[in-house]
PDB file of C-alpha atoms in Angstrom:
ATOM      1  CA  UNK A   1      -8.576-200.377 -10.633  1.00  0.00           C
ATOM      2  CA  UNK A   2      -8.773-198.266  -7.478  1.00  0.00           C
ATOM      3  CA  UNK A   3      -8.725-201.377  -5.286  1.00  0.00           C
ATOM      4  CA  UNK A   4      -5.661-202.676  -7.131  1.00  0.00           C
ATOM      5  CA  UNK A   5      -3.879-199.345  -6.680  1.00  0.00           C
ATOM      6  CA  UNK A   6      -4.753-199.246  -2.973  1.00  0.00           C
ATOM      7  CA  UNK A   7      -3.477-202.792  -2.542  1.00  0.00           C
ATOM      8  CA  UNK A   8      -0.194-201.868  -4.224  1.00  0.00           C
ATOM      9  CA  UNK A   9       0.223-198.785  -2.023  1.00  0.00           C
ATOM     10  CA  UNK A  10      -0.461-200.854   1.105  1.00  0.00           C
ATOM     11  CA  UNK A  11       2.178-203.370   0.064  1.00  0.00           C
ATOM     12  CA  UNK A  12       4.716-200.575  -0.421  1.00  0.00           C
ATOM     13  CA  UNK A  13       3.856-199.029   2.945  1.00  0.00           C
ATOM     14  CA  UNK A  14       4.216-202.395   4.671  1.00  0.00           C
ATOM     15  CA  UNK A  15       7.561-203.062   2.994  1.00  0.00           C
ATOM     16  CA  UNK A  16       8.824-199.664   4.149  1.00  0.00           C
ATOM     17  CA  UNK A  17       7.546-200.357   7.665  1.00  0.00           C
ATOM     18  CA  UNK A  18       9.619-203.538   7.666  1.00  0.00           C
ATOM     19  CA  UNK A  19      12.758-201.670   6.643  1.00  0.00           C
ATOM     20  CA  UNK A  20      12.132-199.023   9.300  1.00  0.00           C
ATOM     21  CA  UNK A  21      12.144-201.759  11.961  1.00  0.00           C
ATOM     22  CA  UNK A  22      15.898-201.931  11.425  1.00  0.00           C
ATOM     23  CA  UNK A  23      16.413-198.378  12.712  1.00  0.00           C
ATOM     24  CA  UNK A  24      16.208-199.909  16.193  1.00  0.00           C
ATOM     25  CA  UNK A  25      17.759-203.345  15.740  1.00  0.00           C
ATOM     26  CA  UNK A  26      20.417-204.798  13.486  1.00  0.00           C
ATOM     27  CA  UNK A  27      18.880-208.283  13.352  1.00  0.00           C
ATOM     28  CA  UNK A  28      15.237-209.305  13.624  1.00  0.00           C
ATOM     29  CA  UNK A  29      13.269-212.531  13.259  1.00  0.00           C
ATOM     30  CA  UNK A  30      10.059-212.948  11.295  1.00  0.00           C
ATOM     31  CA  UNK A  31       8.104-213.079  14.543  1.00  0.00           C
ATOM     32  CA  UNK A  32       9.715-209.898  15.863  1.00  0.00           C
ATOM     33  CA  UNK A  33       9.036-207.997  12.633  1.00  0.00           C
ATOM     34  CA  UNK A  34       5.424-209.176  12.468  1.00  0.00           C
ATOM     35  CA  UNK A  35       4.853-208.056  16.049  1.00  0.00           C
ATOM     36  CA  UNK A  36       6.526-204.692  15.455  1.00  0.00           C
ATOM     37  CA  UNK A  37       4.308-203.765  12.505  1.00  0.00           C
ATOM     38  CA  UNK A  38       1.176-205.631  13.686  1.00  0.00           C
ATOM     39  CA  UNK A  39       0.792-207.905  10.666  1.00  0.00           C
ATOM     40  CA  UNK A  40       0.196-211.628  10.299  1.00  0.00           C
ATOM     41  CA  UNK A  41       3.381-213.629   9.884  1.00  0.00           C
ATOM     42  CA  UNK A  42       2.293-215.072   6.534  1.00  0.00           C
ATOM     43  CA  UNK A  43       1.934-211.555   5.068  1.00  0.00           C
ATOM     44  CA  UNK A  44       5.264-210.454   6.509  1.00  0.00           C
ATOM     45  CA  UNK A  45       6.951-213.596   5.195  1.00  0.00           C
ATOM     46  CA  UNK A  46       5.893-212.773   1.613  1.00  0.00           C
ATOM     47  CA  UNK A  47       7.161-209.212   1.933  1.00  0.00           C
ATOM     48  CA  UNK A  48      10.433-210.376   3.467  1.00  0.00           C
ATOM     49  CA  UNK A  49      10.961-212.803   0.593  1.00  0.00           C
ATOM     50  CA  UNK A  50      10.579-209.963  -1.914  1.00  0.00           C
ATOM     51  CA  UNK A  51      12.882-207.627   0.004  1.00  0.00           C
ATOM     52  CA  UNK A  52      15.443-210.403   0.286  1.00  0.00           C
ATOM     53  CA  UNK A  53      15.204-211.188  -3.429  1.00  0.00           C
ATOM     54  CA  UNK A  54      15.810-207.524  -4.276  1.00  0.00           C
ATOM     55  CA  UNK A  55      18.801-207.310  -1.949  1.00  0.00           C
ATOM     56  CA  UNK A  56      17.292-204.927   0.605  1.00  0.00           C
ATOM     57  CA  UNK A  57      17.418-207.607   3.302  1.00  0.00           C
ATOM     58  CA  UNK A  58      19.507-210.692   3.889  1.00  0.00           C
ATOM     59  CA  UNK A  59      18.669-213.698   6.073  1.00  0.00           C
ATOM     60  CA  UNK A  60      21.150-215.509   8.279  1.00  0.00           C
ATOM     61  CA  UNK A  61      20.430-219.213   7.767  1.00  0.00           C
ATOM     62  CA  UNK A  62      21.999-220.129  11.112  1.00  0.00           C
ATOM     63  CA  UNK A  63      19.834-217.794  13.228  1.00  0.00           C
ATOM     64  CA  UNK A  64      16.921-217.371  10.803  1.00  0.00           C
ATOM     65  CA  UNK A  65      17.113-213.630  11.413  1.00  0.00           C
ATOM     66  CA  UNK A  66      17.070-210.801   8.893  1.00  0.00           C
ATOM     67  CA  UNK A  67      19.371-207.821   8.574  1.00  0.00           C
ATOM     68  CA  UNK A  68      19.791-204.996   6.066  1.00  0.00           C
ATOM     69  CA  UNK A  69      21.208-206.035   2.704  1.00  0.00           C
ATOM     70  CA  UNK A  70      23.755-204.661   0.279  1.00  0.00           C
ATOM     71  CA  UNK A  71      21.193-202.575  -1.630  1.00  0.00           C
ATOM     72  CA  UNK A  72      20.698-200.354   1.416  1.00  0.00           C
ATOM     73  CA  UNK A  73      24.426-199.669   1.516  1.00  0.00           C
ATOM     74  CA  UNK A  74      24.468-198.935  -2.223  1.00  0.00           C
ATOM     75  CA  UNK A  75      21.671-196.411  -1.818  1.00  0.00           C
ATOM     76  CA  UNK A  76      23.368-194.766   1.150  1.00  0.00           C
ATOM     77  CA  UNK A  77      26.503-194.128  -0.895  1.00  0.00           C
ATOM     78  CA  UNK A  78      24.379-192.005  -3.251  1.00  0.00           C
ATOM     79  CA  UNK A  79      23.248-189.633  -0.532  1.00  0.00           C
ATOM     80  CA  UNK A  80      24.318-186.063  -1.345  1.00  0.00           C
ATOM     81  CA  UNK A  81      26.828-184.780   1.198  1.00  0.00           C
ATOM     82  CA  UNK A  82      26.747-181.114   0.190  1.00  0.00           C
ATOM     83  CA  UNK A  83      24.958-179.201   2.925  1.00  0.00           C
ATOM     84  CA  UNK A  84      24.535-182.272   5.130  1.00  0.00           C
ATOM     85  CA  UNK A  85      25.482-181.491   8.755  1.00  0.00           C
ATOM     86  CA  UNK A  86      26.743-185.028   9.379  1.00  0.00           C
ATOM     87  CA  UNK A  87      29.431-184.608   6.724  1.00  0.00           C
ATOM     88  CA  UNK A  88      30.055-180.868   6.953  1.00  0.00           C
ATOM     89  CA  UNK A  89      30.588-180.730  10.698  1.00  0.00           C
ATOM     90  CA  UNK A  90      32.696-183.855  11.158  1.00  0.00           C
ATOM     91  CA  UNK A  91      36.082-182.026  11.199  1.00  0.00           C
ATOM     92  CA  UNK A  92      34.879-179.626  13.904  1.00  0.00           C
ATOM     93  CA  UNK A  93      33.506-182.547  15.918  1.00  0.00           C
ATOM     94  CA  UNK A  94      36.837-184.357  15.698  1.00  0.00           C
ATOM     95  CA  UNK A  95      38.598-181.208  16.857  1.00  0.00           C
ATOM     96  CA  UNK A  96      36.279-180.984  19.871  1.00  0.00           C
ATOM     97  CA  UNK A  97      36.880-184.631  20.719  1.00  0.00           C
ATOM     98  CA  UNK A  98      40.656-184.136  20.554  1.00  0.00           C
ATOM     99  CA  UNK A  99      40.482-180.980  22.669  1.00  0.00           C
ATOM    100  CA  UNK A 100      38.114-182.229  25.395  1.00  0.00           C
ATOM    101  CA  UNK A 101      38.780-185.963  25.250  1.00  0.00           C
ATOM    102  CA  UNK A 102      35.153-187.126  25.273  1.00  0.00           C
ATOM    103  CA  UNK A 103      32.661-188.506  22.751  1.00  0.00           C
ATOM    104  CA  UNK A 104      30.997-185.839  20.590  1.00  0.00           C
ATOM    105  CA  UNK A 105      27.628-186.434  18.890  1.00  0.00           C
ATOM    106  CA  UNK A 106      25.270-184.614  16.554  1.00  0.00           C
ATOM    107  CA  UNK A 107      21.485-185.021  16.776  1.00  0.00           C
ATOM    108  CA  UNK A 108      18.475-184.015  14.714  1.00  0.00           C
ATOM    109  CA  UNK A 109      14.857-184.010  15.875  1.00  0.00           C
ATOM    110  CA  UNK A 110      12.531-186.338  13.985  1.00  0.00           C
ATOM    111  CA  UNK A 111       9.005-185.974  15.318  1.00  0.00           C
ATOM    112  CA  UNK A 112       9.091-186.840  19.022  1.00  0.00           C
ATOM    113  CA  UNK A 113      12.492-188.530  18.817  1.00  0.00           C
ATOM    114  CA  UNK A 114      16.086-187.511  18.291  1.00  0.00           C
ATOM    115  CA  UNK A 115      18.370-189.253  15.840  1.00  0.00           C
ATOM    116  CA  UNK A 116      22.146-189.407  16.181  1.00  0.00           C
ATOM    117  CA  UNK A 117      23.393-188.553  12.691  1.00  0.00           C
ATOM    118  CA  UNK A 118      27.098-188.286  13.501  1.00  0.00           C
ATOM    119  CA  UNK A 119      29.428-189.294  16.338  1.00  0.00           C
ATOM    120  CA  UNK A 120      33.133-189.087  17.093  1.00  0.00           C
ATOM    121  CA  UNK A 121      34.199-191.575  19.740  1.00  0.00           C
ATOM    122  CA  UNK A 122      36.498-190.689  22.628  1.00  0.00           C
ATOM    123  CA  UNK A 123      39.965-192.243  22.687  1.00  0.00           C
ATOM    124  CA  UNK A 124      39.706-192.811  26.448  1.00  0.00           C
ATOM    125  CA  UNK A 125      39.857-196.401  27.716  1.00  0.00           C
ATOM    126  CA  UNK A 126      36.609-195.791  29.628  1.00  0.00           C
ATOM    127  CA  UNK A 127      34.299-193.959  27.271  1.00  0.00           C
ATOM    128  CA  UNK A 128      30.756-193.662  26.071  1.00  0.00           C
ATOM    129  CA  UNK A 129      30.240-195.331  22.693  1.00  0.00           C
ATOM    130  CA  UNK A 130      27.637-193.535  20.570  1.00  0.00           C
ATOM    131  CA  UNK A 131      25.996-195.478  17.743  1.00  0.00           C
ATOM    132  CA  UNK A 132      25.195-193.472  14.612  1.00  0.00           C
ATOM    133  CA  UNK A 133      21.564-193.834  13.585  1.00  0.00           C
ATOM    134  CA  UNK A 134      20.295-194.480  17.106  1.00  0.00           C
ATOM    135  CA  UNK A 135      16.818-193.125  17.841  1.00  0.00           C
ATOM    136  CA  UNK A 136      16.158-191.861  21.342  1.00  0.00           C
ATOM    137  CA  UNK A 137      13.167-190.251  23.110  1.00  0.00           C
ATOM    138  CA  UNK A 138      12.944-186.489  23.515  1.00  0.00           C
ATOM    139  CA  UNK A 139      11.963-186.830  27.159  1.00  0.00           C
ATOM    140  CA  UNK A 140      15.430-187.557  28.609  1.00  0.00           C
ATOM    141  CA  UNK A 141      19.001-186.541  27.914  1.00  0.00           C
ATOM    142  CA  UNK A 142      20.842-183.281  27.326  1.00  0.00           C
ATOM    143  CA  UNK A 143      20.414-183.312  23.543  1.00  0.00           C
ATOM    144  CA  UNK A 144      16.730-184.162  23.894  1.00  0.00           C
ATOM    145  CA  UNK A 145      16.174-181.159  26.132  1.00  0.00           C
ATOM    146  CA  UNK A 146      17.977-178.871  23.696  1.00  0.00           C
ATOM    147  CA  UNK A 147      15.924-180.071  20.723  1.00  0.00           C
ATOM    148  CA  UNK A 148      12.680-179.952  22.706  1.00  0.00           C
ATOM    149  CA  UNK A 149      13.447-176.508  24.155  1.00  0.00           C
ATOM    150  CA  UNK A 150      13.745-174.972  20.693  1.00  0.00           C
ATOM    151  CA  UNK A 151      10.939-176.985  19.089  1.00  0.00           C
ATOM    152  CA  UNK A 152       7.608-175.308  18.221  1.00  0.00           C
ATOM    153  CA  UNK A 153       5.100-175.126  21.112  1.00  0.00           C
ATOM    154  CA  UNK A 154       2.803-177.628  19.418  1.00  0.00           C
ATOM    155  CA  UNK A 155       5.615-180.194  19.295  1.00  0.00           C
ATOM    156  CA  UNK A 156       6.337-179.656  22.981  1.00  0.00           C
ATOM    157  CA  UNK A 157       2.656-180.236  23.773  1.00  0.00           C
ATOM    158  CA  UNK A 158       2.569-183.401  21.668  1.00  0.00           C
ATOM    159  CA  UNK A 159       5.590-184.627  23.587  1.00  0.00           C
ATOM    160  CA  UNK A 160       3.927-184.013  26.951  1.00  0.00           C
ATOM    161  CA  UNK A 161       0.669-185.617  25.769  1.00  0.00           C
ATOM    162  CA  UNK A 162       2.339-188.700  24.268  1.00  0.00           C
ATOM    163  CA  UNK A 163       1.105-192.022  25.604  1.00  0.00           C
ATOM    164  CA  UNK A 164       4.660-193.202  26.230  1.00  0.00           C
ATOM    165  CA  UNK A 165       5.669-190.201  28.352  1.00  0.00           C
ATOM    166  CA  UNK A 166       7.768-191.625  31.244  1.00  0.00           C
ATOM    167  CA  UNK A 167       5.706-191.691  34.419  1.00  0.00           C
ATOM    168  CA  UNK A 168       8.731-190.852  36.566  1.00  0.00           C
ATOM    169  CA  UNK A 169       9.286-187.466  34.859  1.00  0.00           C
ATOM    170  CA  UNK A 170       7.252-184.581  36.262  1.00  0.00           C
ATOM    171  CA  UNK A 171       5.865-182.614  33.320  1.00  0.00           C
ATOM    172  CA  UNK A 172       5.886-179.257  35.113  1.00  0.00           C
ATOM    173  CA  UNK A 173       9.498-179.832  36.118  1.00  0.00           C
ATOM    174  CA  UNK A 174      10.387-180.782  32.567  1.00  0.00           C
ATOM    175  CA  UNK A 175       8.888-177.534  31.232  1.00  0.00           C
ATOM    176  CA  UNK A 176      10.968-175.604  33.755  1.00  0.00           C
ATOM    177  CA  UNK A 177      14.053-177.433  32.504  1.00  0.00           C
ATOM    178  CA  UNK A 178      13.283-176.373  28.924  1.00  0.00           C
ATOM    179  CA  UNK A 179      12.930-172.764  30.047  1.00  0.00           C
ATOM    180  CA  UNK A 180      16.307-173.061  31.769  1.00  0.00           C
ATOM    181  CA  UNK A 181      17.857-174.476  28.594  1.00  0.00           C
ATOM    182  CA  UNK A 182      16.644-171.496  26.581  1.00  0.00           C
ATOM    183  CA  UNK A 183      17.939-169.114  29.250  1.00  0.00           C
ATOM    184  CA  UNK A 184      21.387-170.687  29.572  1.00  0.00           C
ATOM    185  CA  UNK A 185      21.801-171.880  25.989  1.00  0.00           C
ATOM    186  CA  UNK A 186      22.778-175.417  27.001  1.00  0.00           C
ATOM    187  CA  UNK A 187      21.488-178.529  28.778  1.00  0.00           C
ATOM    188  CA  UNK A 188      23.139-181.136  30.986  1.00  0.00           C
ATOM    189  CA  UNK A 189      22.123-184.624  32.053  1.00  0.00           C
ATOM    190  CA  UNK A 190      23.378-187.014  34.711  1.00  0.00           C
ATOM    191  CA  UNK A 191      22.438-190.675  34.382  1.00  0.00           C
ATOM    192  CA  UNK A 192      19.061-189.738  32.907  1.00  0.00           C
ATOM    193  CA  UNK A 193      19.144-192.376  30.185  1.00  0.00           C
ATOM    194  CA  UNK A 194      22.191-194.496  30.998  1.00  0.00           C
ATOM    195  CA  UNK A 195      23.649-195.299  34.434  1.00  0.00           C
ATOM    196  CA  UNK A 196      27.091-193.761  34.837  1.00  0.00           C
ATOM    197  CA  UNK A 197      26.796-191.407  31.858  1.00  0.00           C
ATOM    198  CA  UNK A 198      26.708-187.607  31.787  1.00  0.00           C
ATOM    199  CA  UNK A 199      26.346-185.174  28.907  1.00  0.00           C
ATOM    200  CA  UNK A 200      26.137-181.517  27.916  1.00  0.00           C
ATOM    201  CA  UNK A 201      24.478-180.257  24.733  1.00  0.00           C
ATOM    202  CA  UNK A 202      24.034-176.958  22.894  1.00  0.00           C
ATOM    203  CA  UNK A 203      21.942-175.907  19.889  1.00  0.00           C
ATOM    204  CA  UNK A 204      23.485-175.285  16.483  1.00  0.00           C
ATOM    205  CA  UNK A 205      21.637-172.368  14.906  1.00  0.00           C
ATOM    206  CA  UNK A 206      21.884-172.384  11.121  1.00  0.00           C
ATOM    207  CA  UNK A 207      22.057-169.435   8.760  1.00  0.00           C
ATOM    208  CA  UNK A 208      18.252-169.371   8.581  1.00  0.00           C
ATOM    209  CA  UNK A 209      18.076-168.577  12.295  1.00  0.00           C
ATOM    210  CA  UNK A 210      16.486-171.934  13.151  1.00  0.00           C
ATOM    211  CA  UNK A 211      18.043-174.667  15.285  1.00  0.00           C
ATOM    212  CA  UNK A 212      19.605-177.092  12.821  1.00  0.00           C
ATOM    213  CA  UNK A 213      20.893-179.704  15.286  1.00  0.00           C
ATOM    214  CA  UNK A 214      22.059-180.399  18.816  1.00  0.00           C
ATOM    215  CA  UNK A 215      25.754-180.801  19.518  1.00  0.00           C
ATOM    216  CA  UNK A 216      26.617-182.888  22.559  1.00  0.00           C
ATOM    217  CA  UNK A 217      29.591-184.139  24.533  1.00  0.00           C
ATOM    218  CA  UNK A 218      29.183-187.222  26.711  1.00  0.00           C
ATOM    219  CA  UNK A 219      31.231-189.475  28.945  1.00  0.00           C
ATOM    220  CA  UNK A 220      31.354-191.144  32.362  1.00  0.00           C
ATOM    221  CA  UNK A 221      30.168-189.240  35.423  1.00  0.00           C
ATOM    222  CA  UNK A 222      33.549-189.964  37.027  1.00  0.00           C
ATOM    223  CA  UNK A 223      35.113-187.419  34.649  1.00  0.00           C
ATOM    224  CA  UNK A 224      32.180-185.106  34.004  1.00  0.00           C
ATOM    225  CA  UNK A 225      31.098-183.179  37.090  1.00  0.00           C
ATOM    226  CA  UNK A 226      28.524-180.391  36.864  1.00  0.00           C
ATOM    227  CA  UNK A 227      31.313-177.832  37.034  1.00  0.00           C
ATOM    228  CA  UNK A 228      33.224-179.574  34.246  1.00  0.00           C
ATOM    229  CA  UNK A 229      30.123-179.757  32.054  1.00  0.00           C
ATOM    230  CA  UNK A 230      29.419-176.060  32.598  1.00  0.00           C
ATOM    231  CA  UNK A 231      32.972-175.260  31.490  1.00  0.00           C
ATOM    232  CA  UNK A 232      32.663-177.537  28.469  1.00  0.00           C
ATOM    233  CA  UNK A 233      29.338-175.882  27.579  1.00  0.00           C
ATOM    234  CA  UNK A 234      31.180-172.639  26.842  1.00  0.00           C
ATOM    235  CA  UNK A 235      33.558-174.497  24.509  1.00  0.00           C
ATOM    236  CA  UNK A 236      30.659-176.244  22.759  1.00  0.00           C
ATOM    237  CA  UNK A 237      28.831-172.925  22.334  1.00  0.00           C
ATOM    238  CA  UNK A 238      31.810-171.392  20.550  1.00  0.00           C
ATOM    239  CA  UNK A 239      32.083-174.457  18.305  1.00  0.00           C
ATOM    240  CA  UNK A 240      28.335-174.396  17.611  1.00  0.00           C
ATOM    241  CA  UNK A 241      28.531-170.746  16.565  1.00  0.00           C
ATOM    242  CA  UNK A 242      31.158-171.661  13.955  1.00  0.00           C
ATOM    243  CA  UNK A 243      29.217-174.706  12.834  1.00  0.00           C
ATOM    244  CA  UNK A 244      26.042-172.671  12.427  1.00  0.00           C
ATOM    245  CA  UNK A 245      27.690-170.646   9.674  1.00  0.00           C
ATOM    246  CA  UNK A 246      28.141-173.845   7.682  1.00  0.00           C
ATOM    247  CA  UNK A 247      24.563-175.170   7.694  1.00  0.00           C
ATOM    248  CA  UNK A 248      21.334-173.737   6.243  1.00  0.00           C
TER     249      UNK A 248
END
């Protein structure tokens, strides 16, 4: 009985691992999924067939690739919005976008990554497009530095000790950057993750006194000089103070 229960739990874990592959890609082949979760293709094929039958995945016959199915959307519509920063803070984010003219994003830390949970795109012809749901490393970017700066010391150490730490980033210099973020209350980045992109980010401190999220503004370096970002940081700080009163 124990072996049967363990087998069932493993199947559930593997099915969830398959679904989590789609946090990074919208379409994946059987081979790509099998490689991502380190399972034999025959095992993955059986799990994919079940997920497809239940509506959690759908397969494009022309490309033979899988993407998320209608059941995922149905579940997402049942998410409670009360108290959720992504829903609560959207009006303030839109106001910031209209005032400053650049893309505004909201990030949460999840382990050693940041997740974009909300974004309001700039109306500018040349703009930075931010995809909601994107997962990004904590090692680079203004929002990453904000979330890492206010993370517990043990999380910061895990980040520095991670096997995928970028070799081109000096760890001692990174620690100094985090100290500077805490001193100034904001972080900036210039082409750290994307060529031609710049950003400024500030922490949103909730009513509990803990950092609830990172609020960022991003756009092309042609419009966002260091002086401009420093000026925008003051605007973002004021907005973050108001937002912090709305989240736990």
